[in-house]
Amino acid sequence: MSDCLFCRIVAGEIPSTKVYEDDTVFAFRDIAPQAPTHILVIPKVHIPGCDGVTAENSALVAHIFEVIPAIARAEGLTGGYRVVSNCGPDAGQTVPHLHFHILGGKPLTLEMA
Ligand code: AMP
């Protein structure tokens, strides 16, 4: 989608600090980190959010969950980390492109996104 921020990041139209990329997945550092390590993992294809996950695209989400621990290992998050996906306005989703936050690098409070 040409007007989607994260689609434009995948396309290289908006700069990002990439930490991982393969054929279907892209990961980059959050511009406003809420923890020492804060990475966003997204499908390259536009899926609006968790509500957009279907039988047709759920294999991609499964792949993302294989990528996440690999990124966490590469980032040295040996003490653990949190994975968050906000879905919809009540959850605070601000970018309508499915994304998973990886948060870590210190003990996290429950208030943390
Ligand atoms: P959410 O609020 O769950 O939709 O998460 C969106 C995240 O995208 C927030 O944590 C923002 O800080 C982050 N974000 C917004 N614009 C950018 C950008 N250009 N590069 C990296 N992260 C961004």
XYZ file of N, CA, C and O and ligand atoms in Angstrom:
475
model
N 0.848 -1.203 0.000
C 0.000 0.000 0.000
C 0.875 1.241 0.000
O 1.705 1.408 0.879
N 0.681 2.106 -0.948
C 1.598 3.223 -1.141
C 1.533 4.241 -0.011
O 2.481 4.976 0.227
N 0.403 4.294 0.714
C 0.288 5.282 1.780
C 0.550 4.684 3.162
O 0.333 5.343 4.167
N 1.022 3.440 3.208
C 1.310 2.790 4.495
C 2.759 3.047 4.881
O 3.683 2.733 4.114
N 2.972 3.588 6.076
C 4.317 3.914 6.547
C 5.248 2.700 6.490
O 6.371 2.784 5.980
N 4.785 1.570 7.004
C 5.681 0.414 7.066
C 5.897 -0.206 5.680
O 6.986 -0.728 5.394
N 4.893 -0.147 4.794
C 5.125 -0.586 3.409
C 6.197 0.294 2.765
O 7.048 -0.196 2.012
N 6.172 1.571 3.073
C 7.165 2.490 2.501
C 8.545 2.229 3.086
O 9.561 2.375 2.396
N 8.611 1.812 4.351
C 9.906 1.432 4.937
C 10.439 0.178 4.238
O 11.620 0.105 3.868
N 9.574 -0.816 4.038
C 9.990 -2.037 3.337
C 10.514 -1.697 1.942
O 11.523 -2.242 1.480
N 9.839 -0.763 1.276
C 10.226 -0.375 -0.091
C 11.486 0.487 -0.118
O 12.005 0.793 -1.203
N 11.960 0.919 1.052
C 13.155 1.765 1.108
C 12.857 3.227 0.834
O 13.779 4.032 0.688
N 11.588 3.589 0.790
C 11.204 4.987 0.522
C 11.358 5.861 1.762
O 11.489 7.074 1.666
N 11.300 5.207 2.924
C 11.524 5.891 4.203
C 12.659 5.139 4.892
O 12.638 3.904 4.950
N 13.678 5.864 5.383
C 14.831 5.176 5.966
C 14.481 4.462 7.272
O 13.583 4.887 8.010
N 15.191 3.376 7.519
C 15.036 2.654 8.786
C 16.368 2.016 9.117
O 17.252 1.906 8.259
N 16.490 1.609 10.358
C 17.684 0.871 10.778
C 17.341 -0.609 10.759
O 16.759 -1.154 11.697
N 17.694 -1.259 9.655
C 17.320 -2.664 9.443
C 18.150 -3.573 10.338
O 19.360 -3.401 10.449
N 17.489 -4.548 10.940
C 18.231 -5.563 11.697
C 18.083 -6.950 11.072
O 18.872 -7.847 11.371
N 17.083 -7.133 10.206
C 16.875 -8.453 9.599
C 15.988 -8.277 8.365
O 15.078 -7.453 8.354
N 16.264 -9.092 7.357
C 15.381 -9.122 6.180
C 15.490 -10.475 5.504
O 16.580 -11.044 5.393
N 14.359 -11.006 5.083
C 14.366 -12.152 4.168
C 13.286 -11.907 3.121
O 12.829 -10.772 2.963
N 12.876 -12.944 2.428
C 11.937 -12.744 1.310
C 10.595 -12.166 1.764
O 9.933 -11.453 1.000
N 10.194 -12.483 2.986
C 8.835 -12.128 3.408
C 8.767 -11.269 4.666
O 7.694 -10.767 5.003
N 9.892 -11.131 5.356
C 9.897 -10.462 6.663
C 10.957 -9.365 6.682
O 12.036 -9.513 6.100
N 10.641 -8.284 7.378
C 11.565 -7.163 7.545
C 11.536 -6.775 9.018
O 10.468 -6.785 9.647
N 12.694 -6.435 9.579
C 12.758 -6.006 10.983
C 13.680 -4.802 11.089
O 14.722 -4.747 10.431
N 13.282 -3.855 11.920
C 14.029 -2.598 12.040
C 13.835 -2.029 13.435
O 12.889 -2.391 14.146
N 14.736 -1.110 13.798
C 14.672 -0.537 15.144
C 13.553 0.496 15.230
O 13.355 1.297 14.312
N 12.820 0.434 16.361
C 11.751 1.402 16.582
C 12.355 2.796 16.737
O 13.378 2.990 17.386
N 11.700 3.780 16.139
C 12.210 5.148 16.136
C 12.099 5.805 17.524
O 12.813 6.776 17.798
N 11.233 5.259 18.364
C 11.044 5.809 19.717
C 11.114 4.664 20.727
O 10.094 4.227 21.277
N 12.317 4.149 20.948
C 12.451 2.912 21.731
C 11.919 3.035 23.157
O 12.169 4.009 23.845
N 11.176 2.005 23.562
C 10.610 1.930 24.914
C 11.440 1.028 25.823
O 11.071 0.819 26.981
N 12.530 0.516 25.305
C 13.430 -0.352 26.064
C 14.791 -0.268 25.370
O 14.873 0.202 24.221
N 15.864 -0.702 26.031
C 17.186 -0.629 25.393
C 17.214 -1.293 24.015
O 17.881 -0.814 23.097
N 16.513 -2.401 23.887
C 16.333 -3.019 22.567
C 14.849 -2.958 22.228
O 14.005 -3.442 23.002
N 14.523 -2.336 21.117
C 13.122 -2.234 20.685
C 13.111 -2.341 19.163
O 13.508 -1.414 18.447
N 12.672 -3.491 18.706
C 12.700 -3.822 17.278
C 11.281 -4.135 16.829
O 10.488 -4.732 17.580
N 10.958 -3.733 15.612
C 9.668 -4.058 15.011
C 9.884 -5.104 13.925
O 10.774 -4.946 13.075
N 9.091 -6.162 13.974
C 9.173 -7.235 12.977
C 7.870 -7.228 12.201
O 6.785 -7.306 12.796
N 7.966 -7.115 10.878
C 6.756 -6.957 10.069
C 6.798 -7.883 8.848
O 7.875 -8.221 8.348
N 5.604 -8.273 8.379
C 5.557 -8.941 7.071
C 5.774 -7.894 5.982
O 5.332 -6.750 6.115
N 6.433 -8.291 4.907
C 6.607 -7.336 3.802
C 5.270 -7.033 3.126
O 5.027 -5.902 2.690
N 4.419 -8.030 3.048
C 3.097 -7.814 2.467
C 2.239 -7.038 3.465
O 2.406 -7.172 4.677
N 1.343 -6.213 2.937
C 0.504 -5.406 3.831
C -0.610 -6.247 4.443
O -1.490 -6.737 3.739
N -0.537 -6.410 5.769
C -1.630 -6.990 6.565
C -1.940 -5.923 7.607
O -1.031 -5.446 8.288
N -3.200 -5.489 7.732
C -3.485 -4.321 8.575
C -3.166 -4.522 10.060
O -2.828 -3.569 10.754
N -3.301 -5.734 10.534
C -3.056 -5.992 11.953
C -3.424 -7.426 12.263
O -3.689 -8.231 11.354
N -3.476 -7.760 13.551
C -3.799 -9.143 13.940
C -5.142 -9.581 13.364
O -5.317 -10.761 13.008
N -6.082 -8.656 13.257
C -7.396 -9.000 12.700
C -7.317 -9.408 11.235
O -8.275 -9.975 10.704
N -6.197 -9.097 10.589
C -6.039 -9.441 9.182
C -5.356 -10.770 8.957
O -5.079 -11.146 7.813
N -5.072 -11.501 10.041
C -4.431 -12.810 9.906
C -5.500 -13.844 9.559
O -6.545 -13.929 10.215
N -5.250 -14.603 8.500
C -6.219 -15.581 7.993
C -5.520 -16.915 7.734
O -4.282 -17.002 7.796
N -6.310 -17.910 7.377
C -5.740 -19.209 7.014
C -4.791 -19.065 5.826
O -3.837 -19.834 5.688
N -5.032 -18.081 4.989
C -4.209 -17.900 3.783
C -2.845 -17.294 4.112
O -1.874 -17.525 3.390
N -2.748 -16.472 5.156
C -1.456 -15.801 5.429
C -0.830 -16.187 6.772
O 0.221 -15.650 7.132
N -1.448 -17.108 7.502
C -0.942 -17.394 8.850
C 0.416 -18.099 8.839
O 1.154 -18.034 9.834
N 0.775 -18.742 7.719
C 2.113 -19.350 7.651
C 3.189 -18.266 7.737
O 4.274 -18.488 8.296
N 2.873 -17.103 7.197
C 3.797 -15.977 7.271
C 3.980 -15.528 8.727
O 5.092 -15.227 9.167
N 2.896 -15.529 9.469
C 2.983 -15.150 10.884
C 3.793 -16.211 11.655
O 4.604 -15.871 12.515
N 3.588 -17.467 11.314
C 4.392 -18.524 11.945
C 5.876 -18.308 11.644
O 6.730 -18.464 12.525
N 6.166 -17.918 10.422
C 7.563 -17.649 10.056
C 8.117 -16.474 10.869
O 9.262 -16.512 11.333
N 7.298 -15.453 11.047
C 7.737 -14.312 11.870
C 8.125 -14.810 13.265
O 9.124 -14.360 13.847
N 7.372 -15.777 13.792
C 7.678 -16.278 15.130
C 8.862 -17.245 15.138
O 9.316 -17.641 16.210
N 9.358 -17.624 13.986
C 10.663 -18.288 13.920
C 11.767 -17.239 13.870
O 12.843 -17.417 14.442
N 11.492 -16.133 13.196
C 12.483 -15.062 13.045
C 12.719 -14.343 14.377
O 13.859 -13.988 14.707
N 11.652 -14.137 15.142
C 11.771 -13.348 16.380
C 12.840 -13.903 17.323
O 13.721 -13.148 17.764
N 12.835 -15.187 17.661
C 13.892 -15.660 18.570
C 15.279 -15.580 17.961
O 16.274 -15.397 18.691
N 15.383 -15.688 16.653
C 16.697 -15.544 16.009
C 17.205 -14.112 16.171
O 18.393 -13.889 16.445
N 16.308 -13.153 16.001
C 16.691 -11.748 16.216
C 17.075 -11.544 17.678
O 18.083 -10.899 17.986
N 16.279 -12.079 18.584
C 16.570 -11.905 20.016
C 17.944 -12.481 20.358
O 18.716 -11.868 21.117
N 18.257 -13.631 19.780
C 19.590 -14.223 20.019
C 20.666 -13.310 19.467
O 21.667 -13.043 20.143
N 20.469 -12.823 18.256
C 21.471 -11.961 17.620
C 21.660 -10.661 18.403
O 22.752 -10.078 18.396
N 20.603 -10.208 19.071
C 20.665 -8.964 19.857
C 21.198 -9.218 21.267
O 21.317 -8.276 22.055
N 21.435 -10.491 21.596
C 21.981 -10.824 22.916
C 20.972 -10.705 24.041
O 21.360 -10.435 25.193
N 19.710 -10.937 23.740
C 18.672 -10.803 24.771
C 18.572 -12.093 25.585
O 17.516 -12.748 25.645
N 19.670 -12.431 26.245
C 19.741 -13.712 26.947
C 18.855 -13.747 28.190
O 18.494 -14.812 28.671
N 18.515 -12.571 28.716
C 17.678 -12.524 29.916
C 16.195 -12.611 29.614
O 15.373 -12.608 30.529
N 15.841 -12.683 28.355
C 14.441 -12.733 27.962
C 14.023 -11.456 27.257
O 14.782 -10.486 27.180
N 12.823 -11.483 26.759
C 12.306 -10.329 26.008
C 10.794 -10.454 25.915
O 10.214 -11.511 26.212
N 10.161 -9.376 25.502
C 8.708 -9.354 25.353
C 8.354 -9.161 23.880
O 9.017 -8.384 23.176
N 7.298 -9.844 23.447
C 6.758 -9.657 22.092
C 5.343 -9.108 22.239
O 4.531 -9.680 22.971
N 5.084 -7.981 21.566
C 3.785 -7.294 21.696
C 3.265 -6.971 20.297
O 4.033 -6.526 19.430
N 1.975 -7.180 20.092
C 1.323 -6.672 18.887
C 0.036 -5.977 19.307
O -0.868 -6.601 19.873
N -0.025 -4.683 19.081
C -1.225 -3.920 19.394
C -2.200 -4.026 18.231
O -1.809 -3.862 17.071
N -3.457 -4.297 18.553
C -4.471 -4.477 17.510
C -5.622 -3.514 17.750
O -6.399 -3.690 18.692
N -5.694 -2.497 16.922
C -6.808 -1.559 17.003
C -6.565 -0.410 17.956
O -5.599 -0.394 18.720
N -7.440 0.590 17.902
C -7.231 1.828 18.658
C -7.206 1.643 20.168
O -6.409 2.301 20.856
N -8.039 0.771 20.720
C -8.043 0.601 22.176
C -6.724 0.021 22.674
O -6.341 0.226 23.826
N -6.028 -0.704 21.803
C -4.730 -1.275 22.168
C -3.592 -0.302 21.901
O -2.438 -0.589 22.241
N -3.913 0.813 21.246
C -2.876 1.800 20.955
C -2.142 1.567 19.653
O -1.050 2.106 19.449
N -2.734 0.775 18.748
C -2.083 0.580 17.446
C -2.088 1.896 16.682
O -3.143 2.491 16.454
N -0.907 2.353 16.313
C -0.793 3.629 15.602
C -0.424 3.438 14.137
O -0.614 4.364 13.338
N 0.132 2.298 13.791
C 0.496 2.036 12.396
C -0.285 0.793 11.940
O -0.050 -0.312 12.447
N -1.215 0.954 10.993
C -2.079 -0.149 10.592
C -1.427 -1.102 9.590
O -1.908 -1.309 8.470
N -0.290 -1.641 10.005
C 0.428 -2.688 9.254
C 0.916 -3.648 10.335
O 1.630 -3.217 11.257
N 0.523 -4.911 10.232
C 0.848 -5.887 11.281
C 2.317 -5.783 11.689
O 3.204 -5.793 10.836
N 2.568 -5.665 12.981
C 3.941 -5.599 13.461
C 4.023 -6.169 14.864
O 3.072 -6.074 15.644
N 5.187 -6.737 15.141
C 5.453 -7.313 16.446
C 6.628 -6.563 17.046
O 7.705 -6.501 16.450
N 6.400 -5.982 18.222
C 7.467 -5.308 18.950
C 8.285 -6.370 19.679
O 7.716 -7.231 20.360
N 9.594 -6.303 19.560
C 10.496 -7.059 20.444
C 11.092 -6.043 21.408
O 11.724 -5.070 20.984
N 10.853 -6.252 22.694
C 11.341 -5.339 23.728
C 12.231 -6.109 24.683
O 11.871 -7.203 25.145
N 13.381 -5.549 24.996
C 14.262 -6.236 25.931
C 15.478 -5.404 26.248
O 15.558 -4.219 25.922
N 16.415 -6.060 26.922
C 17.657 -5.375 27.285
C 17.669 -4.904 28.716
O 18.680 -4.362 29.191
N 16.561 -5.089 29.421
C 16.475 -4.789 30.857
C 15.219 -5.479 31.391
O 14.331 -5.845 30.594
N 15.115 -5.651 32.706
C 13.859 -6.193 33.245
C 12.717 -5.232 32.920
O 12.823 -4.029 33.151
N 11.639 -5.776 32.354
C 10.534 -4.943 31.876
C 9.409 -4.894 32.905
O 9.094 -5.905 33.525
N 8.792 -3.725 33.028
C 7.602 -3.627 33.880
C 6.386 -4.020 33.062
O 6.412 -4.042 31.840
N 5.287 -4.306 33.751
C 4.068 -4.687 33.042
C 3.464 -3.526 32.276
O 2.732 -3.713 31.316
N 3.772 -2.292 32.695
C 3.207 -1.117 32.026
C 3.810 -0.912 30.653
O 3.253 -0.237 29.803
N 4.989 -1.488 30.447
C 5.713 -1.227 29.211
C 4.977 -1.827 28.017
O 4.450 -2.923 28.091
N 4.953 -1.102 26.924
C 4.251 -1.562 25.728
C 4.823 -2.861 25.217
O 5.984 -3.134 25.403
P 2.017 0.643 17.480
O 1.768 1.848 18.344
O 1.875 -0.670 18.205
O 1.192 0.705 16.214
O 3.544 0.700 17.077
C 4.032 1.533 16.070
C 5.471 1.766 16.370
O 6.067 2.281 15.208
C 5.736 2.768 17.499
O 6.475 2.126 18.536
C 6.538 3.866 16.809
O 7.554 4.400 17.630
C 7.099 3.137 15.614
N 7.429 3.958 14.475
C 6.673 4.928 13.897
N 7.306 5.456 12.830
C 8.495 4.811 12.731
C 9.594 4.905 11.835
N 9.611 5.772 10.809
N 10.656 4.094 12.025
C 10.662 3.213 13.052
N 9.643 3.063 13.937
C 8.569 3.860 13.780
